[in-house]
Every structure is written in structure tokens, then in C-alpha cells.
Amino acid sequence: MLSIVAILVALGLFGAHTLPQQPVAADAAIQATVGSAGFKAAAAALDRDFDRHVAETIRLTEIPSPPFKEAARGKAYLELLKQHGLADVEMDAEGNVMGLRRGTGPSAGSGPAPIIAIAAHLDTVFPEGTRVIVKRAGTRLAAPGVGDDTRSLAVLLAFIRAMDAAKIRTKADILFIGNVGEEGPGDLRGVRYLFTKGKYKDRIAMFVSADGTDPGSEIVTGAVGSKRYRVTFTGPGGHSYADFGLVSPTFAMASAMKKFAALNVPASPKTTFSVGVVGGGTSVNSIPFEAWMDIDMRSESRAELDKIDASFRALVAESVADENAARSVAKGRITVDVTLTGDRPSGQTAASQHIVQIASASVRAFGLTPSLTFSSTDSNIPISLGIPAITLDAGGTSDRAHALDEWIDVEKTSSLRGMQIMLATLLTLAGMQ
């Protein structure tokens, strides 16, 4: 990171010292951006282009993109990025698609010039076969995944067109990304690859995740960490009548679930747990040979997450021991396998960081009050690596994310305000010229 900061200093994106800018400096920087002829021209282009933006939101929403099956939408987004004249448009080995809008800084595009990355995720939570046709009623669009996070993909395209229409140049390169694997089982695999194996991993100086359709006042600076497990209890099984009295995986699992439910966790830092899915057994008149559950634990604090993780593992072992002691093990004992299926890191981008100061000033410039919050987003990965990162909403309103009746409202005034907040943040961070 020291080399990246040094480059940013050389580009004039940071001051020559490492102390964060004060709010007054951030407000002045945003006002300079918003008051510039270039930004005004870009805002006018967003306005003129709004119907196309809505049409692209609908088009992309209607390309199914289940977890681990984002390829069709990724290929479509790749072609759209190519049409927008970006450099080095490509799909990486993990399935992320991206393109570079070159800046004017030293060695931009050919050396270690810093990159400001902005990403929206391609995947949705909905399984293969889900009907994703958009229903439109006035300015309301309803379909699974339309707001989380498909509209943000279209927002990024609108930004590129607006910047081109306004002939805006930036000092830093801007990397526009449609990434895979943000939702549930994806475990942030797209952004994890970007920052650990991707070709830009050592150049990304700041990261903005565009995720959500809401007014634009919320700035996610805190990464809610999580651990997810598939816990499988195994035993000898048998006939429910003839083998009555043998140990049972379901009784062991039920005991573990009851102990899990009784755990005490702090309200602050917020820490949660859940059993989301259960399964097992072969018939109603059998003692199961296997039972399993998928569990989720989250916390704003890594220390608290580690505590509940340790408690969970202990109670699972205790429940297995209890069942083996309570019933016959003549035909075999209960064993358990605890397999990690998700591990999202915790962390926080401090409110004093330049990226947060600029985003907050942008929210204020458009008449809203910034709210710094915690969530689990693609920003978790760069935050955990010490790279300044935030997640922003794209404007408008929405509800029912992750539900089949998910909807967004693309009323123009509210939507454009949120888009302008994000664009002003991006351009100020990248050093608009």
C-alpha cells in the first residue's frame, strides 16, 4: 500500500501527508466537482440518457444469473462494456468482466498507475429456473434481482456514457467491473479473486461497490463478517420400530439446534446466528443415517464472530457426546462433520478516511444526511486487506430484495440524485480534470 499511496501523492489525489482530509476540505473538493462545467454536462447526459438506463436495467434483469451460473449475464455485460469504448475489456478466470477507462496520470494504462475500482455484482440469490421477467407499472419495475444488484450494473454503463459525453478526463484510471459471487454461496469469490489473483490486484487504491437501489444517503463503511457451515451428523440408521433405541443423527442435531438457539450474543457490536436449511432422512419409518443443517453466524466484530464460532463448535461436539451417551451405540456411534461453506472477513473503513470523507461530502452536496452503516458486501474483501472501500446505493427506492416480488422505483428525480451522488464521489476520488 505504501507504493500506491506514493503514486496517489504524485498524482495529486492525496495530499503529501498521510493524515485524512478534514470535512471542510472534502466539502470543498466535492463542490469543485459538482460546480464544474464537466460534471454539469455529465449530469445533463444522465438525464437525457435515463430511458436507456432503464431499458438496460430491464434487459440485464431478464438474463438469469443464479449463483455460480452468471456466465450468460457476464457475456452480455462484457459486450456492453466493449461497446462503451473501454480499454482491456475482458472476462477473468473467475468470471468477472471489466474494462478500464484510462486516466492521464504518470504511466497511466502502461505501468503501476493507481486504479479507482467501481463494481456491481452480476449474480442474484435466485436459483436456476426462477422467472425473471420484469413487470412494469409506471416507474416501478418488479422482478427477482432487479435491484440487487442489476440496476447498479446499468448505472455503471450510464456513468461511462455520461463521462464520455462530457469529455471528462481523470488523473487515475477507473476500472469498471461486473463481478460474480457476491451473494450467499458465492462467498465474495469474484472480488476475492480480483484482490488476490487478478491482474489489477496490486494497483487498486480505492474500491467502490455499487449495491442497492435506495436514496443514496447510506455509506457502508463497516464489513459484517460471517461464517457459514454445513454440519452433517451421521449414524448407523435403522428401522424406527425394530431398531428403536439406537442413536439418531436427528436427535443429536436437534440437541445442537436447541443449544445454539440459547446462545447469548451482544446487541453491540451486532452479532447474529441462524439455522437456515435442514435436511436428512429417507422415510418416516426409519432412523436416519444422516441429518444436516446449514448455519450462518455474523458479526460487526471479528472477535465476537470468533467467540460465537468457538461456542458453536463446542456445543456441536457436546450434542454428539450427549446422544452417544443417551442411546445405544451397539451398531455404531454418531459422528459429525463441520464443513466451512462461507467465510467473509470483518473490518471497517474509518470515518476519517479520504474515501469516506468524500462520499459523505457528496451526500451533503445533494441535500441528504450521510449515514455510515455496516453490511456484508463486496467491500468486505478490500476492507479486510486495508484498502479503502465503501458501498453506495444508486438512488431511487426499492423493497423486497431477495424475495420473488422484489421491486425498484426508477422515478427519475430520486434516481438521478443517487446516481449523481455516486458519480461525484467517483470523479472526485479519481481526480477529475
Tab-separated table of C-alpha atoms in Angstrom:
chain	number	residue	atom	x	y	z
A	1	MET	CA	0.000	0.000	0.000
A	2	LEU	CA	2.892	2.428	0.578
A	3	SER	CA	3.760	2.346	-3.108
A	4	ILE	CA	0.148	3.008	-4.090
A	5	VAL	CA	-0.121	5.928	-1.676
A	6	ALA	CA	3.113	7.335	-3.058
A	7	ILE	CA	1.696	7.164	-6.566
A	8	LEU	CA	-1.525	8.825	-5.402
A	9	VAL	CA	0.512	11.626	-3.871
A	10	ALA	CA	2.358	12.050	-7.146
A	11	LEU	CA	-0.946	12.243	-8.991
A	12	GLY	CA	-2.290	14.782	-6.569
A	13	LEU	CA	-5.142	12.538	-5.416
A	14	PHE	CA	-3.860	12.636	-1.829
A	15	GLY	CA	-2.002	15.377	-0.053
A	16	ALA	CA	1.700	14.979	0.576
A	17	HIS	CA	0.937	13.859	4.140
A	18	THR	CA	-0.873	10.707	5.202
A	19	LEU	CA	-3.378	12.361	7.526
A	20	PRO	CA	-7.007	12.152	6.339
A	21	GLN	CA	-8.594	15.254	4.894
A	22	GLN	CA	-10.871	17.261	7.156
A	23	PRO	CA	-14.582	17.501	6.265
A	24	VAL	CA	-14.200	21.107	5.118
A	25	ALA	CA	-11.581	20.033	2.582
A	26	ALA	CA	-13.774	17.181	1.370
A	27	ASP	CA	-16.778	19.503	1.024
A	28	ALA	CA	-14.667	21.952	-0.985
A	29	ALA	CA	-13.423	19.148	-3.240
A	30	ILE	CA	-16.946	17.905	-3.923
A	31	GLN	CA	-18.254	21.418	-4.517
A	32	ALA	CA	-15.471	21.952	-7.046
A	33	THR	CA	-16.522	18.762	-8.835
A	34	VAL	CA	-20.261	19.382	-8.747
A	35	GLY	CA	-19.839	23.030	-9.769
A	36	SER	CA	-17.612	22.239	-12.737
A	37	ALA	CA	-18.803	22.503	-16.319
A	38	GLY	CA	-17.758	18.892	-16.886
A	39	PHE	CA	-19.913	17.491	-14.092
A	40	LYS	CA	-22.890	19.608	-15.123
A	41	ALA	CA	-22.564	18.257	-18.651
A	42	ALA	CA	-22.333	14.698	-17.295
A	43	ALA	CA	-25.436	15.222	-15.128
A	44	ALA	CA	-27.319	16.523	-18.163
A	45	ALA	CA	-26.217	13.425	-20.093
A	46	LEU	CA	-27.514	11.159	-17.330
A	47	ASP	CA	-30.860	12.954	-17.582
A	48	ARG	CA	-31.058	12.648	-21.380
A	49	ASP	CA	-29.947	9.026	-21.246
A	50	PHE	CA	-32.290	7.937	-18.470
A	51	ASP	CA	-34.720	5.923	-20.606
A	52	ARG	CA	-31.803	3.920	-21.998
A	53	HIS	CA	-30.582	3.310	-18.462
A	54	VAL	CA	-33.994	1.906	-17.502
A	55	ALA	CA	-34.105	-0.230	-20.639
A	56	GLU	CA	-30.679	-1.695	-19.856
A	57	THR	CA	-31.792	-2.433	-16.301
A	58	ILE	CA	-34.711	-4.427	-17.689
A	59	ARG	CA	-32.596	-6.193	-20.309
A	60	LEU	CA	-29.961	-7.311	-17.825
A	61	THR	CA	-32.528	-8.351	-15.211
A	62	GLU	CA	-34.152	-10.698	-17.714
A	63	ILE	CA	-30.880	-12.603	-18.216
A	64	PRO	CA	-30.893	-15.200	-15.393
A	65	SER	CA	-27.806	-15.064	-13.180
A	66	PRO	CA	-28.041	-17.690	-10.403
A	67	PRO	CA	-25.122	-18.299	-8.037
A	68	PHE	CA	-22.198	-19.881	-9.925
A	69	LYS	CA	-24.124	-19.547	-13.204
A	70	GLU	CA	-23.530	-15.903	-14.051
A	71	ALA	CA	-21.895	-16.619	-17.437
A	72	ALA	CA	-24.805	-15.580	-19.685
A	73	ARG	CA	-25.239	-12.240	-17.975
A	74	GLY	CA	-21.475	-11.819	-17.766
A	75	LYS	CA	-21.078	-12.287	-21.525
A	76	ALA	CA	-23.862	-9.793	-22.217
A	77	TYR	CA	-22.267	-7.253	-19.879
A	78	LEU	CA	-18.881	-7.859	-21.471
A	79	GLU	CA	-20.304	-6.900	-24.871
A	80	LEU	CA	-21.864	-3.763	-23.403
A	81	LEU	CA	-18.529	-2.736	-21.897
A	82	LYS	CA	-16.873	-3.262	-25.289
A	83	GLN	CA	-19.483	-1.023	-26.925
A	84	HIS	CA	-18.620	1.711	-24.434
A	85	GLY	CA	-15.050	2.044	-25.641
A	86	LEU	CA	-13.187	0.941	-22.530
A	87	ALA	CA	-9.683	-0.452	-22.768
A	88	ASP	CA	-8.693	-4.040	-21.946
A	89	VAL	CA	-12.273	-5.298	-21.727
A	90	GLU	CA	-12.140	-8.908	-20.598
A	91	MET	CA	-13.582	-11.733	-18.515
A	92	ASP	CA	-11.128	-13.102	-15.980
A	93	ALA	CA	-10.695	-16.706	-14.882
A	94	GLU	CA	-13.293	-16.353	-12.111
A	95	GLY	CA	-15.953	-14.871	-14.410
A	96	ASN	CA	-15.622	-11.174	-13.519
A	97	VAL	CA	-15.978	-8.842	-16.500
A	98	MET	CA	-14.214	-5.486	-16.547
A	99	GLY	CA	-12.877	-2.655	-18.605
A	100	LEU	CA	-10.515	0.233	-17.953
A	101	ARG	CA	-11.191	3.929	-18.566
A	102	ARG	CA	-7.690	5.269	-18.767
A	103	GLY	CA	-6.589	8.289	-16.778
A	104	THR	CA	-3.924	10.873	-17.512
A	105	GLY	CA	-1.597	10.220	-14.577
A	106	PRO	CA	2.028	9.042	-14.818
A	107	SER	CA	2.320	5.713	-16.615
A	108	ALA	CA	-1.477	5.523	-16.782
A	109	GLY	CA	-2.502	2.324	-18.514
A	110	SER	CA	1.055	1.045	-19.001
A	111	GLY	CA	2.658	0.960	-15.555
A	112	PRO	CA	1.864	0.994	-11.874
A	113	ALA	CA	-0.661	3.844	-12.094
A	114	PRO	CA	-3.302	3.609	-9.349
A	115	ILE	CA	-6.800	2.456	-10.136
A	116	ILE	CA	-10.107	3.511	-8.652
A	117	ALA	CA	-12.341	0.445	-8.996
A	118	ILE	CA	-16.134	0.566	-9.060
A	119	ALA	CA	-18.096	-2.680	-9.160
A	120	ALA	CA	-21.621	-4.049	-9.273
A	121	HIS	CA	-22.302	-7.751	-8.895
A	122	LEU	CA	-23.685	-9.919	-11.680
A	123	ASP	CA	-25.192	-12.661	-9.531
A	124	THR	CA	-28.568	-12.851	-7.809
A	125	VAL	CA	-29.726	-15.099	-4.966
A	126	PHE	CA	-32.347	-16.831	-7.094
A	127	PRO	CA	-31.896	-20.428	-8.289
A	128	GLU	CA	-31.883	-21.599	-11.863
A	129	GLY	CA	-35.386	-21.656	-13.327
A	130	THR	CA	-36.676	-18.599	-11.452
A	131	ARG	CA	-38.875	-16.442	-13.682
A	132	VAL	CA	-37.109	-13.096	-14.078
A	133	ILE	CA	-39.399	-11.228	-16.483
A	134	VAL	CA	-39.755	-7.596	-15.396
A	135	LYS	CA	-43.239	-6.310	-14.695
A	136	ARG	CA	-43.522	-2.544	-15.133
A	137	ALA	CA	-46.177	-0.331	-13.585
A	138	GLY	CA	-45.352	3.323	-14.165
A	139	THR	CA	-41.890	3.854	-12.715
A	140	ARG	CA	-41.946	0.654	-10.675
A	141	LEU	CA	-40.043	-2.362	-12.000
A	142	ALA	CA	-40.659	-5.713	-10.317
A	143	ALA	CA	-38.617	-8.884	-10.824
A	144	PRO	CA	-36.257	-11.081	-8.817
A	145	GLY	CA	-32.847	-9.403	-8.723
A	146	VAL	CA	-33.881	-6.153	-10.392
A	147	GLY	CA	-32.474	-4.044	-7.570
A	148	ASP	CA	-29.921	-6.394	-6.033
A	149	ASP	CA	-27.861	-5.761	-7.927
A	150	THR	CA	-28.863	-5.494	-11.572
A	151	ARG	CA	-29.750	-1.833	-11.710
A	152	SER	CA	-26.269	-0.950	-10.447
A	153	LEU	CA	-24.783	-2.719	-13.467
A	154	ALA	CA	-26.793	-0.372	-15.676
A	155	VAL	CA	-25.761	2.609	-13.535
A	156	LEU	CA	-22.093	1.909	-14.275
A	157	LEU	CA	-22.813	1.904	-18.020
A	158	ALA	CA	-24.663	5.209	-17.675
A	159	PHE	CA	-21.637	6.696	-15.892
A	160	ILE	CA	-19.298	5.757	-18.740
A	161	ARG	CA	-21.609	7.327	-21.338
A	162	ALA	CA	-22.060	10.482	-19.253
A	163	MET	CA	-18.314	10.896	-18.746
A	164	ASP	CA	-17.683	10.423	-22.440
A	165	ALA	CA	-20.463	12.855	-23.421
A	166	ALA	CA	-18.995	15.472	-21.090
A	167	LYS	CA	-15.431	14.727	-22.291
A	168	ILE	CA	-14.350	14.207	-18.673
A	169	ARG	CA	-10.798	13.052	-18.015
A	170	THR	CA	-9.485	11.812	-14.676
A	171	LYS	CA	-5.967	11.519	-13.317
A	172	ALA	CA	-6.468	7.953	-12.118
A	173	ASP	CA	-7.559	5.012	-14.229
A	174	ILE	CA	-11.097	3.855	-13.406
A	175	LEU	CA	-11.833	0.129	-13.565
A	176	PHE	CA	-15.497	-0.696	-14.203
A	177	ILE	CA	-16.396	-4.205	-13.015
A	178	GLY	CA	-19.316	-6.603	-13.165
A	179	ASN	CA	-18.278	-9.236	-10.638
A	180	VAL	CA	-19.510	-12.700	-9.806
A	181	GLY	CA	-20.141	-14.392	-6.487
A	182	GLU	CA	-21.342	-11.661	-4.138
A	183	GLU	CA	-24.448	-13.420	-2.903
A	184	GLY	CA	-24.692	-16.223	-0.327
A	185	PRO	CA	-22.854	-19.315	-1.540
A	186	GLY	CA	-20.639	-17.232	-3.790
A	187	ASP	CA	-18.794	-16.098	-0.652
A	188	LEU	CA	-17.439	-12.959	-2.405
A	189	ARG	CA	-15.455	-15.171	-4.784
A	190	GLY	CA	-15.375	-12.594	-7.583
A	191	VAL	CA	-13.907	-9.735	-5.588
A	192	ARG	CA	-11.767	-12.143	-3.578
A	193	TYR	CA	-10.175	-13.232	-6.868
A	194	LEU	CA	-9.855	-9.632	-8.044
A	195	PHE	CA	-7.822	-8.638	-4.982
A	196	THR	CA	-5.777	-11.806	-4.529
A	197	LYS	CA	-5.152	-13.191	-8.036
A	198	GLY	CA	-6.451	-10.721	-10.619
A	199	LYS	CA	-4.087	-8.723	-12.795
A	200	TYR	CA	-5.060	-5.438	-11.113
A	201	LYS	CA	-4.684	-6.722	-7.540
A	202	ASP	CA	-1.661	-4.547	-6.760
A	203	ARG	CA	-2.993	-1.419	-8.448
A	204	ILE	CA	-6.422	-0.874	-6.900
A	205	ALA	CA	-6.020	2.030	-4.496
A	206	MET	CA	-9.691	2.536	-3.632
A	207	PHE	CA	-12.830	0.485	-4.202
A	208	VAL	CA	-16.482	1.478	-4.506
A	209	SER	CA	-19.187	-1.183	-4.539
A	210	ALA	CA	-22.421	-0.051	-6.188
A	211	ASP	CA	-25.009	-2.205	-4.482
A	212	GLY	CA	-28.629	-1.341	-3.820
A	213	THR	CA	-31.354	0.993	-5.019
A	214	ASP	CA	-32.128	3.500	-2.288
A	215	PRO	CA	-31.913	7.307	-1.939
A	216	GLY	CA	-28.113	7.475	-1.711
A	217	SER	CA	-27.514	8.718	1.827
A	218	GLU	CA	-26.223	5.407	3.172
A	219	ILE	CA	-22.488	4.748	3.047
A	220	VAL	CA	-21.438	1.245	4.042
A	221	THR	CA	-18.076	1.576	5.764
A	222	GLY	CA	-18.279	-1.458	8.074
A	223	ALA	CA	-17.886	-5.043	6.873
A	224	VAL	CA	-20.139	-7.539	8.635
A	225	GLY	CA	-18.119	-10.727	8.837
A	226	SER	CA	-19.717	-14.155	8.640
A	227	LYS	CA	-19.014	-17.847	8.960
A	228	ARG	CA	-21.250	-20.453	7.363
A	229	TYR	CA	-21.146	-24.200	7.857
A	230	ARG	CA	-22.777	-27.356	6.548
A	231	VAL	CA	-22.963	-29.544	9.686
A	232	THR	CA	-23.603	-33.223	8.929
A	233	PHE	CA	-24.473	-35.746	11.658
A	234	THR	CA	-24.021	-39.414	10.704
A	235	GLY	CA	-25.087	-42.622	12.453
A	236	PRO	CA	-25.938	-46.287	11.803
A	237	GLY	CA	-29.579	-45.663	10.910
A	238	GLY	CA	-32.182	-48.378	11.142
A	239	HIS	CA	-35.871	-49.254	11.374
A	240	SER	CA	-37.904	-46.892	13.515
A	241	TYR	CA	-39.571	-49.825	15.355
A	242	ALA	CA	-37.178	-52.768	15.161
A	243	ASP	CA	-34.098	-50.667	15.934
A	244	PHE	CA	-35.684	-48.315	18.411
A	245	GLY	CA	-33.173	-47.205	20.999
A	246	LEU	CA	-30.239	-46.745	18.629
A	247	VAL	CA	-28.517	-43.367	18.456
A	248	SER	CA	-30.069	-40.945	15.971
A	249	PRO	CA	-28.414	-38.159	13.947
A	250	THR	CA	-31.623	-36.134	14.092
A	251	PHE	CA	-31.727	-36.184	17.890
A	252	ALA	CA	-28.087	-35.077	18.007
A	253	MET	CA	-28.849	-32.300	15.540
A	254	ALA	CA	-31.965	-31.237	17.423
A	255	SER	CA	-29.945	-31.011	20.620
A	256	ALA	CA	-27.325	-28.889	18.864
A	257	MET	CA	-30.004	-26.597	17.438
A	258	LYS	CA	-31.554	-26.106	20.870
A	259	LYS	CA	-28.180	-25.266	22.434
A	260	PHE	CA	-27.386	-22.958	19.506
A	261	ALA	CA	-30.672	-21.104	19.964
A	262	ALA	CA	-29.848	-20.483	23.635
A	263	LEU	CA	-26.530	-18.715	22.966
A	264	ASN	CA	-26.239	-15.132	24.195
A	265	VAL	CA	-24.708	-12.635	21.795
A	266	PRO	CA	-24.132	-8.890	22.138
A	267	ALA	CA	-26.505	-6.337	20.662
A	268	SER	CA	-23.476	-4.148	20.038
A	269	PRO	CA	-21.384	-4.954	18.118
A	270	LYS	CA	-24.352	-6.577	16.416
A	271	THR	CA	-23.908	-10.345	16.299
A	272	THR	CA	-26.430	-12.821	14.881
A	273	PHE	CA	-26.887	-16.517	14.132
A	274	SER	CA	-29.352	-18.687	12.279
A	275	VAL	CA	-30.107	-22.219	11.119
A	276	GLY	CA	-31.211	-21.596	7.556
A	277	VAL	CA	-31.711	-25.024	5.962
A	278	VAL	CA	-32.076	-28.550	7.364
A	279	GLY	CA	-32.278	-31.960	5.723
A	280	GLY	CA	-31.767	-35.690	6.078
A	281	GLY	CA	-33.565	-38.966	6.485
A	282	THR	CA	-35.025	-41.419	3.977
A	283	SER	CA	-38.530	-42.222	5.240
A	284	VAL	CA	-40.897	-41.575	8.095
A	285	ASN	CA	-40.384	-45.086	9.489
A	286	SER	CA	-36.585	-45.024	9.534
A	287	ILE	CA	-33.964	-43.823	11.959
A	288	PRO	CA	-31.931	-41.565	9.683
A	289	PHE	CA	-28.343	-42.432	8.891
A	290	GLU	CA	-27.703	-38.748	8.198
A	291	ALA	CA	-29.048	-35.322	9.109
A	292	TRP	CA	-27.589	-31.945	8.215
A	293	MET	CA	-28.085	-28.249	8.741
A	294	ASP	CA	-26.709	-25.076	7.162
A	295	ILE	CA	-25.900	-22.376	9.681
A	296	ASP	CA	-24.969	-18.716	9.424
A	297	MET	CA	-23.189	-16.580	12.041
A	298	ARG	CA	-22.442	-12.866	11.573
A	299	SER	CA	-20.907	-10.018	13.500
A	300	GLU	CA	-19.626	-6.493	13.040
A	301	SER	CA	-16.680	-7.616	15.192
A	302	ARG	CA	-14.245	-10.336	14.221
A	303	ALA	CA	-13.551	-11.023	17.903
A	304	GLU	CA	-17.267	-11.613	18.587
A	305	LEU	CA	-17.581	-13.752	15.486
A	306	ASP	CA	-14.664	-15.880	16.671
A	307	LYS	CA	-16.340	-16.240	20.085
A	308	ILE	CA	-19.653	-17.477	18.715
A	309	ASP	CA	-17.815	-19.729	16.286
A	310	ALA	CA	-15.944	-21.393	19.140
A	311	SER	CA	-19.138	-21.728	21.181
A	312	PHE	CA	-20.942	-23.290	18.230
A	313	ARG	CA	-18.233	-25.867	17.616
A	314	ALA	CA	-18.198	-26.781	21.300
A	315	LEU	CA	-21.969	-27.270	21.520
A	316	VAL	CA	-21.991	-29.447	18.409
A	317	ALA	CA	-19.355	-31.727	19.944
A	318	GLU	CA	-21.262	-31.756	23.229
A	319	SER	CA	-24.524	-32.700	21.482
A	320	VAL	CA	-22.857	-35.621	19.734
A	321	ALA	CA	-21.416	-36.844	23.009
A	322	ASP	CA	-24.796	-36.487	24.723
A	323	GLU	CA	-26.541	-38.560	22.053
A	324	ASN	CA	-23.905	-41.298	22.136
A	325	ALA	CA	-24.348	-41.461	25.924
A	326	ALA	CA	-28.156	-41.371	25.852
A	327	ARG	CA	-28.846	-44.238	23.419
A	328	SER	CA	-27.347	-47.483	22.184
A	329	VAL	CA	-24.164	-47.413	20.099
A	330	ALA	CA	-24.276	-51.168	19.513
A	331	LYS	CA	-24.466	-50.657	15.724
A	332	GLY	CA	-22.343	-47.543	15.536
A	333	ARG	CA	-21.840	-44.103	17.019
A	334	ILE	CA	-22.918	-40.628	15.971
A	335	THR	CA	-20.170	-38.671	14.248
A	336	VAL	CA	-20.233	-35.149	12.885
A	337	ASP	CA	-18.572	-33.266	10.046
A	338	VAL	CA	-18.451	-29.462	10.213
A	339	THR	CA	-17.585	-28.058	6.771
A	340	LEU	CA	-16.924	-24.364	6.271
A	341	THR	CA	-19.022	-23.088	3.337
A	342	GLY	CA	-18.528	-19.347	3.749
A	343	ASP	CA	-16.055	-17.046	5.448
A	344	ARG	CA	-16.465	-13.310	4.986
A	345	PRO	CA	-13.968	-11.076	6.766
A	346	SER	CA	-14.905	-8.233	9.099
A	347	GLY	CA	-13.382	-4.772	9.248
A	348	GLN	CA	-14.102	-1.104	8.838
A	349	THR	CA	-13.028	1.820	6.698
A	350	ALA	CA	-12.607	4.592	9.250
A	351	ALA	CA	-14.837	7.652	9.011
A	352	SER	CA	-11.682	9.759	8.819
A	353	GLN	CA	-10.514	8.047	5.626
A	354	HIS	CA	-10.402	10.170	2.464
A	355	ILE	CA	-12.866	7.937	0.609
A	356	VAL	CA	-15.480	8.224	3.380
A	357	GLN	CA	-14.974	11.972	3.729
A	358	ILE	CA	-15.501	12.477	0.001
A	359	ALA	CA	-18.586	10.240	-0.142
A	360	SER	CA	-20.086	11.992	2.892
A	361	ALA	CA	-19.458	15.401	1.346
A	362	SER	CA	-21.121	14.251	-1.863
A	363	VAL	CA	-24.225	13.139	0.040
A	364	ARG	CA	-24.376	16.522	1.765
A	365	ALA	CA	-23.921	18.375	-1.523
A	366	PHE	CA	-27.155	16.854	-2.789
A	367	GLY	CA	-29.173	17.739	0.287
A	368	LEU	CA	-29.089	14.453	2.214
A	369	THR	CA	-27.516	13.468	5.522
A	370	PRO	CA	-24.839	10.774	5.271
A	371	SER	CA	-25.361	7.627	7.329
A	372	LEU	CA	-22.385	5.342	7.957
A	373	THR	CA	-23.501	1.728	8.301
A	374	PHE	CA	-22.398	-1.923	8.446
A	375	SER	CA	-23.330	-4.567	5.898
A	376	SER	CA	-21.958	-7.618	4.122
A	377	THR	CA	-20.947	-6.575	0.597
A	378	ASP	CA	-18.123	-6.921	-1.899
A	379	SER	CA	-16.313	-4.207	0.064
A	380	ASN	CA	-15.610	-6.752	2.834
A	381	ILE	CA	-12.618	-8.071	0.915
A	382	PRO	CA	-10.696	-4.835	0.276
A	383	ILE	CA	-11.582	-3.539	3.759
A	384	SER	CA	-10.054	-6.673	5.287
A	385	LEU	CA	-6.905	-6.060	3.228
A	386	GLY	CA	-6.560	-2.481	4.425
A	387	ILE	CA	-7.640	-0.975	1.104
A	388	PRO	CA	-10.085	1.965	1.485
A	389	ALA	CA	-13.501	0.745	0.363
A	390	ILE	CA	-17.161	1.735	0.673
A	391	THR	CA	-20.516	0.585	-0.683
A	392	LEU	CA	-23.024	3.095	-2.058
A	393	ASP	CA	-26.665	2.981	-3.161
A	394	ALA	CA	-27.561	4.045	-6.685
A	395	GLY	CA	-30.597	6.221	-5.884
A	396	GLY	CA	-34.323	5.652	-6.226
A	397	THR	CA	-36.241	3.397	-3.851
A	398	SER	CA	-36.651	-0.352	-3.511
A	399	ASP	CA	-38.002	-3.130	-1.321
A	400	ARG	CA	-38.266	-6.896	-1.007
A	401	ALA	CA	-34.661	-7.666	-2.006
A	402	HIS	CA	-34.031	-11.447	-2.104
A	403	ALA	CA	-37.786	-12.063	-2.496
A	404	LEU	CA	-39.659	-13.092	-5.641
A	405	ASP	CA	-41.660	-9.849	-5.508
A	406	GLU	CA	-38.562	-7.624	-5.356
A	407	TRP	CA	-39.114	-4.171	-6.851
A	408	ILE	CA	-37.424	-0.864	-7.515
A	409	ASP	CA	-38.855	2.537	-8.323
A	410	VAL	CA	-36.948	4.362	-11.061
A	411	GLU	CA	-38.722	7.676	-10.594
A	412	LYS	CA	-36.352	9.976	-12.400
A	413	THR	CA	-35.664	12.736	-9.869
A	414	SER	CA	-34.781	10.454	-6.970
A	415	SER	CA	-32.871	8.042	-9.172
A	416	LEU	CA	-30.760	10.749	-10.784
A	417	ARG	CA	-29.919	12.282	-7.430
A	418	GLY	CA	-28.493	8.989	-6.178
A	419	MET	CA	-26.600	8.445	-9.418
A	420	GLN	CA	-25.103	11.935	-9.233
A	421	ILE	CA	-24.024	11.400	-5.619
A	422	MET	CA	-22.131	8.282	-6.655
A	423	LEU	CA	-20.688	9.849	-9.818
A	424	ALA	CA	-19.484	12.950	-7.950
A	425	THR	CA	-17.809	10.682	-5.404
A	426	LEU	CA	-16.139	8.594	-8.110
A	427	LEU	CA	-14.888	11.575	-10.115
A	428	THR	CA	-13.527	13.382	-7.072
A	429	LEU	CA	-11.679	10.275	-5.922
A	430	ALA	CA	-10.263	9.759	-9.407
A	431	GLY	CA	-9.155	13.384	-9.750
A	432	MET	CA	-11.468	14.896	-12.374
A	433	GLN	CA	-9.673	17.340	-14.654
